[in-house]
Short mmCIF file of C-alpha atoms in Angstrom, two decimals:
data_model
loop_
_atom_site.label_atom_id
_atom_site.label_comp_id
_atom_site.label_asym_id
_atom_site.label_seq_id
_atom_site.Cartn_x
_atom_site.Cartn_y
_atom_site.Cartn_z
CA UNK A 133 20.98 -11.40 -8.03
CA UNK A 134 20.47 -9.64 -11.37
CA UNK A 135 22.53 -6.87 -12.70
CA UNK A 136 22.40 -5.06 -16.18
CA UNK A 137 24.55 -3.06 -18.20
CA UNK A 138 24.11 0.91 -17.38
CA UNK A 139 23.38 2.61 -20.68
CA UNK A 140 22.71 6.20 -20.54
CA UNK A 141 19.70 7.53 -23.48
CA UNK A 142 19.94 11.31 -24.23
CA UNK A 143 16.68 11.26 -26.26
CA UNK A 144 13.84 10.32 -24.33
CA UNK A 145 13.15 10.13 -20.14
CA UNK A 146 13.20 6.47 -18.79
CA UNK A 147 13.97 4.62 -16.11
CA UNK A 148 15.37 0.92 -15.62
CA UNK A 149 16.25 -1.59 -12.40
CA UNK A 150 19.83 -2.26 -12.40
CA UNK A 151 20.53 -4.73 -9.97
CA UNK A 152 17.92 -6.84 -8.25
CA UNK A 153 18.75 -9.30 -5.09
CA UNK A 154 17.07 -11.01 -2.20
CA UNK A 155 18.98 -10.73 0.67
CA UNK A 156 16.73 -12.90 2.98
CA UNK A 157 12.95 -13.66 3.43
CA UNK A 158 12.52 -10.17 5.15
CA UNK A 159 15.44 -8.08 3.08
CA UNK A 160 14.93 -7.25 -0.33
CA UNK A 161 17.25 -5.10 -2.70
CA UNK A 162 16.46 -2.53 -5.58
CA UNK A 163 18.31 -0.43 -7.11
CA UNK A 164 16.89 1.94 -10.49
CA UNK A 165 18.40 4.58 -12.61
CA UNK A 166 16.50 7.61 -14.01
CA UNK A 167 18.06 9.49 -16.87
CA UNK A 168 18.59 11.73 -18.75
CA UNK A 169 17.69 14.47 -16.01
CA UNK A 170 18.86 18.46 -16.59
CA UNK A 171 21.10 20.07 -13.84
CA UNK A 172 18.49 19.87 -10.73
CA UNK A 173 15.91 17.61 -11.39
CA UNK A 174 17.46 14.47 -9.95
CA UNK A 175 17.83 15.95 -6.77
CA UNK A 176 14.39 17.15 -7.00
CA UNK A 177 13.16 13.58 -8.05
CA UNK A 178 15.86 12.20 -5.46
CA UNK A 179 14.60 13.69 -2.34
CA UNK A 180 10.52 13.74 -2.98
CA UNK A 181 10.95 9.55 -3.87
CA UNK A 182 13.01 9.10 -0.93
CA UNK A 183 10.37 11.07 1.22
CA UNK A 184 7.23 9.11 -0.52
CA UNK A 185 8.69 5.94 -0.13
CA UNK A 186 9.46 6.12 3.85
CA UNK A 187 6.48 8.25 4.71
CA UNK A 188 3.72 7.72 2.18
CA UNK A 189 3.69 3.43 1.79
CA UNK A 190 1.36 1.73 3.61
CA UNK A 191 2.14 -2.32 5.41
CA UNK A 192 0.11 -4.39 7.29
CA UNK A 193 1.59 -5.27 11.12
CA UNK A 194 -0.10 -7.07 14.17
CA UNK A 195 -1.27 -4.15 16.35
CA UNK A 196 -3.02 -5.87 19.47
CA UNK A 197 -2.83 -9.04 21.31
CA UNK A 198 -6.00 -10.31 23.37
CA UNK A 199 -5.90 -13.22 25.98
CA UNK A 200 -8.07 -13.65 29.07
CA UNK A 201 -5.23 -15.58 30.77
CA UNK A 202 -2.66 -13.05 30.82
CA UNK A 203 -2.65 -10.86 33.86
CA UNK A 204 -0.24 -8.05 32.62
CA UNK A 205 2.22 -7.71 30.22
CA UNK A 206 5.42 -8.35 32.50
CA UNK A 207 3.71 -11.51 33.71
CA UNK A 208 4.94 -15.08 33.09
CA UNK A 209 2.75 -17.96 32.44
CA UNK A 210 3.80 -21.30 33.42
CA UNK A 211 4.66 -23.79 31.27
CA UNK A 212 6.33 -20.91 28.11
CA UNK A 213 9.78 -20.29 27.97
CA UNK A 214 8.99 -16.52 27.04
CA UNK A 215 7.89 -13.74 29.82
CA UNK A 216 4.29 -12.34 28.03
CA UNK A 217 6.57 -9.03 26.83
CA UNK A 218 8.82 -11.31 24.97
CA UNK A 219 5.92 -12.53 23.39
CA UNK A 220 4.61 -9.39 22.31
CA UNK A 221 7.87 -8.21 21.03
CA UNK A 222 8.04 -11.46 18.83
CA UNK A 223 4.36 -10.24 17.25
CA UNK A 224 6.05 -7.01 16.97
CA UNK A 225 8.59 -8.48 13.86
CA UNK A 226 6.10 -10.46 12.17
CA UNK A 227 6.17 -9.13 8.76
CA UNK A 228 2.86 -9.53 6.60
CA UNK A 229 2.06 -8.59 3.10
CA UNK A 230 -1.88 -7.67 2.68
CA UNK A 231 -4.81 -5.88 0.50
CA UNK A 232 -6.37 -5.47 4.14
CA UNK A 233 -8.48 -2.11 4.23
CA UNK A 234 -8.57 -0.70 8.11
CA UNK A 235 -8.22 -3.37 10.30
CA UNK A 236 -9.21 -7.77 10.72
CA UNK A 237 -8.67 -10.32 13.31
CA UNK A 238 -6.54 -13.33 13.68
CA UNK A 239 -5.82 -15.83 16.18
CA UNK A 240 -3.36 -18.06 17.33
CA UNK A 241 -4.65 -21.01 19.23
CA UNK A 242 -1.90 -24.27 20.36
CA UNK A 243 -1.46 -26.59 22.04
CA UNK A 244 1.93 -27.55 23.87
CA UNK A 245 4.74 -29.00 23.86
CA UNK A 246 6.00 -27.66 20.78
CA UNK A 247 7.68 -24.48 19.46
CA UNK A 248 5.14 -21.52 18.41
CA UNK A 249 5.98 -20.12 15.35
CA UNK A 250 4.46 -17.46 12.81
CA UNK A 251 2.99 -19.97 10.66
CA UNK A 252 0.38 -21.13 13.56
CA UNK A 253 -1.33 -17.90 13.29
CA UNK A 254 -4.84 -18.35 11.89
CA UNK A 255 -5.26 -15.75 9.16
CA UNK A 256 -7.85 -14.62 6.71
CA UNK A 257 -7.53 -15.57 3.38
CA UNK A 258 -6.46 -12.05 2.11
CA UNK A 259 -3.60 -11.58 4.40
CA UNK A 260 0.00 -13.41 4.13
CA UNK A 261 3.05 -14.17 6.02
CA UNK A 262 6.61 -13.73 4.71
CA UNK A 263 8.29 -15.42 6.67
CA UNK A 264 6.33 -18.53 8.20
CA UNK A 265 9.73 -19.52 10.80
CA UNK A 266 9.57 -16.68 12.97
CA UNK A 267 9.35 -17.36 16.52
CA UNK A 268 6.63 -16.63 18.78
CA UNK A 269 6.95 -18.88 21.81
CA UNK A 270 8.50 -22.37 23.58
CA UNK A 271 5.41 -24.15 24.85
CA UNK A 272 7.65 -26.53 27.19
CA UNK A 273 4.66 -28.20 28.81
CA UNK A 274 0.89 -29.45 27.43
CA UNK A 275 -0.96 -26.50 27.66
CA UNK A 276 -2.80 -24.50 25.80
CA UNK A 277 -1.73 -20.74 24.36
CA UNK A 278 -4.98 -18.98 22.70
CA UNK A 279 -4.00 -15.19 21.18
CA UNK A 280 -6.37 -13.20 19.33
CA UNK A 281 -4.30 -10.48 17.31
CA UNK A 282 -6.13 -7.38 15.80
CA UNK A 283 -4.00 -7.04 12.32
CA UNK A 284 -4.43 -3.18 10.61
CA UNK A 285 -2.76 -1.60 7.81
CA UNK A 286 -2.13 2.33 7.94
CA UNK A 287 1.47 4.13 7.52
CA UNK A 288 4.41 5.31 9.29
CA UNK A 289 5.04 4.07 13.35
CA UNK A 290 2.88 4.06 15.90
CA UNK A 291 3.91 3.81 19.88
CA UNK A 292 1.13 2.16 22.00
CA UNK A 293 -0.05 4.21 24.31
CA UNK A 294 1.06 3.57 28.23
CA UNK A 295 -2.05 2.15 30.10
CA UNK A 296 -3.87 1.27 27.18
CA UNK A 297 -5.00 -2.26 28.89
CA UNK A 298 -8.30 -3.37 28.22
CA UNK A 299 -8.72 -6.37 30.00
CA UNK A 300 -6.52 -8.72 28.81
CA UNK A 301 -5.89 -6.64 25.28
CA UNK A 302 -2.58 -5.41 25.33
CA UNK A 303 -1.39 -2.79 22.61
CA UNK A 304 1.73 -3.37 20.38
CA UNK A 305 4.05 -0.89 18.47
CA UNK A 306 3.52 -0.96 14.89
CA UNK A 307 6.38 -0.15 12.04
CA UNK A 308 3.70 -0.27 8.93
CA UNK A 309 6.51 1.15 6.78
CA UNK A 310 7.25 -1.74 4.01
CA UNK A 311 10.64 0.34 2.73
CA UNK A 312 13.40 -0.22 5.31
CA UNK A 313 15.90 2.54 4.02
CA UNK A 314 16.45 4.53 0.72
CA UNK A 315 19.74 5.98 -0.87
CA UNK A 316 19.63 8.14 -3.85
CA UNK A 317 22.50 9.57 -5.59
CA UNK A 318 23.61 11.87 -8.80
CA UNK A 319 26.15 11.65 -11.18
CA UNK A 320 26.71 14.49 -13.96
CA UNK A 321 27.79 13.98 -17.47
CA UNK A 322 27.97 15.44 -20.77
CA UNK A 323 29.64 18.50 -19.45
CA UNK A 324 27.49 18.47 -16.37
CA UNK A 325 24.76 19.45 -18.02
CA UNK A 326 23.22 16.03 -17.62
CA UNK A 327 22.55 13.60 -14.73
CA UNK A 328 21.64 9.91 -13.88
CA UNK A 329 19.87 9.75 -10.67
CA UNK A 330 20.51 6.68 -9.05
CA UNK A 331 17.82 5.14 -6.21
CA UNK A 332 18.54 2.45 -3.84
CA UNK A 333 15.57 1.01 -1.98
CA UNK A 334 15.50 -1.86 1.05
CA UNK A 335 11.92 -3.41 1.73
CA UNK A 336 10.56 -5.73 4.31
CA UNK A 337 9.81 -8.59 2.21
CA UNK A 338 6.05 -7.70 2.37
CA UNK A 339 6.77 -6.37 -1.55
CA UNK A 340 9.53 -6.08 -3.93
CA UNK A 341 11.76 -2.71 -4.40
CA UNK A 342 10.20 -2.11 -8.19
CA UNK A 343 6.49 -2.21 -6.29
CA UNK A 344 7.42 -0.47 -4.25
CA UNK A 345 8.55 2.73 -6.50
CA UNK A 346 5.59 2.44 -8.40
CA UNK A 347 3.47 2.34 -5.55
CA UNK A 348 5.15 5.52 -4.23
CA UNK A 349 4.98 7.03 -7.43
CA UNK A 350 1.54 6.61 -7.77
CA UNK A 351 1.20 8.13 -4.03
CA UNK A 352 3.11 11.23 -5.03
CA UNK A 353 1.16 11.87 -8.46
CA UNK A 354 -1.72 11.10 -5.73
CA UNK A 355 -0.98 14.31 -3.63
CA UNK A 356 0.04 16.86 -6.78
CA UNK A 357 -3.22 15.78 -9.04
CA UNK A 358 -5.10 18.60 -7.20
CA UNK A 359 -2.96 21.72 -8.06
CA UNK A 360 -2.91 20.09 -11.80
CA UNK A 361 -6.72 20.61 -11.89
CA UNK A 362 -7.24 23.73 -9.97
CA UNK A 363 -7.34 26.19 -12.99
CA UNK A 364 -9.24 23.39 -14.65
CA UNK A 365 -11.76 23.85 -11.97
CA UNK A 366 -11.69 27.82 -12.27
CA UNK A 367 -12.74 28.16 -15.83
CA UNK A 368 -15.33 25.70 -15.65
CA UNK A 369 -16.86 27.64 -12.82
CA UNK A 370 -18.91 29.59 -14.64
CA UNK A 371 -20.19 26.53 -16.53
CA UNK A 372 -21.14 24.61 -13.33
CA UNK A 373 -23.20 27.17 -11.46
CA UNK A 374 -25.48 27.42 -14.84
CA UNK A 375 -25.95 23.63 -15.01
CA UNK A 376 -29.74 22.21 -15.08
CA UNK A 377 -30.48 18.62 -14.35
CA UNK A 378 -30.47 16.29 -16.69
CA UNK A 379 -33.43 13.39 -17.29
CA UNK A 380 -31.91 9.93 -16.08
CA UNK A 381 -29.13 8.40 -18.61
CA UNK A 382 -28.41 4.74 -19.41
CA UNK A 383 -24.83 3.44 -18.02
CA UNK A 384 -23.75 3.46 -21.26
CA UNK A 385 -24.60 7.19 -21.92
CA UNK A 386 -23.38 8.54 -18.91
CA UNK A 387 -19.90 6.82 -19.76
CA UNK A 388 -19.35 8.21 -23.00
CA UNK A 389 -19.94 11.54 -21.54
CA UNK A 390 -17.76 11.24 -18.60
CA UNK A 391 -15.07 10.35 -21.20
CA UNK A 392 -15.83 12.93 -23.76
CA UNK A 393 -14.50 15.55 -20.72
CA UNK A 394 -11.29 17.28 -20.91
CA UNK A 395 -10.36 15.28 -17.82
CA UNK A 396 -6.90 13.39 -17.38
CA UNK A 397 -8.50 10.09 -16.88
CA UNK A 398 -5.04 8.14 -16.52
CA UNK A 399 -4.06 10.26 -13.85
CA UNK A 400 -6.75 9.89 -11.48
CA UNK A 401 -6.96 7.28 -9.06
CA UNK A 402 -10.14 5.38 -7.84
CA UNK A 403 -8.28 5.75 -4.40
CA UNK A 404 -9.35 9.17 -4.80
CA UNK A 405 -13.30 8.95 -5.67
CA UNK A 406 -14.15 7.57 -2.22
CA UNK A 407 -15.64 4.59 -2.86
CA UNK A 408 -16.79 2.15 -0.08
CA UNK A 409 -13.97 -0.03 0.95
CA UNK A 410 -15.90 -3.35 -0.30
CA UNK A 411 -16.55 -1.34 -3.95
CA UNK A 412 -12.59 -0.45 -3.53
CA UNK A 413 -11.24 -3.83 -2.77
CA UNK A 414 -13.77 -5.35 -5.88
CA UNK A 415 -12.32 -2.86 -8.27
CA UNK A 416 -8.81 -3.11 -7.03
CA UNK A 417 -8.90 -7.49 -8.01
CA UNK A 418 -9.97 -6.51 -10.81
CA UNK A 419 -7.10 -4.52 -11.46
CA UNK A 420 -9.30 -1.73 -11.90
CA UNK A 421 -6.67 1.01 -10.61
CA UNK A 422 -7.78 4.59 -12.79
CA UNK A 423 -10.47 6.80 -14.16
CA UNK A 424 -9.43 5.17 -17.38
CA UNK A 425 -9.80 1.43 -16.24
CA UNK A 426 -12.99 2.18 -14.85
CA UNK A 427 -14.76 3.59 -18.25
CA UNK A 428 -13.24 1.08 -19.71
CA UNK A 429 -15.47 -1.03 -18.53
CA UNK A 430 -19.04 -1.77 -19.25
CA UNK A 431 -22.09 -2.50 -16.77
CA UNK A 432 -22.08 -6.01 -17.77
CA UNK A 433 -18.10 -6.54 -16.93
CA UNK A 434 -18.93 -4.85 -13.78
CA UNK A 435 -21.25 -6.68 -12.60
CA UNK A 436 -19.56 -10.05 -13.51
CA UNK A 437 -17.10 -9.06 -11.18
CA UNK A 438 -17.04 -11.46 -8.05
CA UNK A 439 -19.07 -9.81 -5.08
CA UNK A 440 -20.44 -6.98 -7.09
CA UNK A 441 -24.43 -6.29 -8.29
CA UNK A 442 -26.24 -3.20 -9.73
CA UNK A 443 -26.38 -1.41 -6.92
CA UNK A 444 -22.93 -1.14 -6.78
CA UNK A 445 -22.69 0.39 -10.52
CA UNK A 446 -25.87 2.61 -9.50
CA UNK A 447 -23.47 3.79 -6.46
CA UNK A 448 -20.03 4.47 -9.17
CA UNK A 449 -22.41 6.37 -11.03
CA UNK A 450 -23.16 8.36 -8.78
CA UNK A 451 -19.98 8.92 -7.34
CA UNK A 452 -18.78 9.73 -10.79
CA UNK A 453 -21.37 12.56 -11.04
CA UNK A 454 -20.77 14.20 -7.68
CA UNK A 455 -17.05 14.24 -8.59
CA UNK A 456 -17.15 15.00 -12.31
#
């Protein structure tokens, strides 16, 4: 556990972790201060954090289990210790930290007598396990248990749907939310005319409290960016609907334009320029996260990247110019 002296700045806006702690494998404990806030904006801050952090993170959970062998999902199966629901309730509270975009399989495939546990789950590379001990199933006698699982990553919970059996797939509830609670709280000074906002955060293991915040953070700005360029967009109006095209530009060229803009390249997101979800993941590696990072680059660095080619900077290009 880490704690650290609470020293309050009246000059400039920052923020600091105060106390850091692992509570177990799938329990993890944050908690930040934010000061010097006016009268106001820490409950503003307070409540819009809290409300990005449960409802706008995204996890990765197991979401389906497929077996040919299993005739319903109150059935039992001789030879495991564990009716098929018990099973699928164990899936249910595997936690797993990924970079998955939309959904991927995995499988589990033993043979008995031994104990089943999460780290006998055949994964791909880019997906992890926090905790490898969790139980599964008790294979009591030599047979074999073969589960596909359908992992997905999205937000929020989702119920399975009653009667959504198709043969032998069998639907599980997902809890994709990586922050398990969140506490906020104020405390005036100076007067009252002056508060500290503190901000308590519990994850799932699957990522740390300070991701977390930024993550969130980044989320928020995420959903706001668009009323900060709206009036942007209205005087330039004019400009747009008298635009000719242009004779083809070198990468190069067309960079040094894009950044010669009035645009707020640090605070936009390549999560928002729909790009393909392989031309996503490639940038994303490459820690490639805004605007900025992007122009940053040149077409030689991009293309060194792992999996990426020309056609791939011919298709940011023109992304860029449909956008900007």
């Amino acid at each position: 556990m880490v704690r650290e002296k609470i020293r309050v700045s009246t000059r400039t806006l920052q923020w600091k972790c105060v106390e850091s702690r692992t509570d177990s494998k799938c329990l993890y404990y944050g908690r930040f201060i934010l000061s010097p806030l006016l009268k106001g904006q820490a409950d503003t801050i307070g409540i819009a954090m809290r409300r990005a952090l449960l409802g706008e993170m995204e996890g990765t959970c197991i979401t389906r289990a497929k077996s040919e062998k299993i005739p319903h999902e109150y059935s039992t199966i001789v030879g495991i210790q564990e009716s098929v629901h018990e099973i699928l309730m164990n899936l249910k509270e595997i936690i797993l930290r990924s970079n998955l975009y939309g959904t991927c399989e995995a499988s589990i495939c033993i043979r008995g007598p031994r104990c089943v546990t999460a780290q006998d789950i055949i994964l791909p590379p880019y997906v992890e396990i926090v905790d490898n001990t969790q139980h599964i199933a008790s294979l009591t006698e030599p047979i074999d248990l073969c589960i596909g699982l359908q992992l997905e990553r999205n937000r929020g919970y989702h119920i399975k749907v009653p009667n959504n059996f198709q043969g032998g797939s069998y639907p599980i509830d997902a809890l994709f939310m990586p922050v398990r609670n969140v506490n906020h709280s104020i405390h005036s000074y100076g007067n009252e005319k002056q508060e500290i906002l503190f901000l308590e955060i519990w994850t799932n293991g699957s990522l740390t409290p300070k991701e977390a915040l930024y993550e969130a953070s980044r989320n928020l700005i995420d959903l706001l960016i668009p009323f900060l360029h709206a009036e942007e967009e209205n005087l330039h109006l004019a400009d747009n609907e008298q635009k000719v095209s242009l004779p083809l530009l070198t990468f190069h060229d067309r960079l040094t334009q894009l950044k010669k803009k009035k645009i707020v390249l640090k605070s936009i997101f390549i999560d928002q320029l729909e790009f393909s979800p392989r031309i996503y993941n490639c940038l994303k590696k490459s820690n490639i996260h805004t605007l900025a990072d992007l122009l940053n680059n040149s077409q030689e660095d991009l293309i060194k990247m792992e999996h990426f080619d020309i056609d791939d900077v011919k298709k940011i290009l023109d992304t860029l110019e449909k956008h900007f």
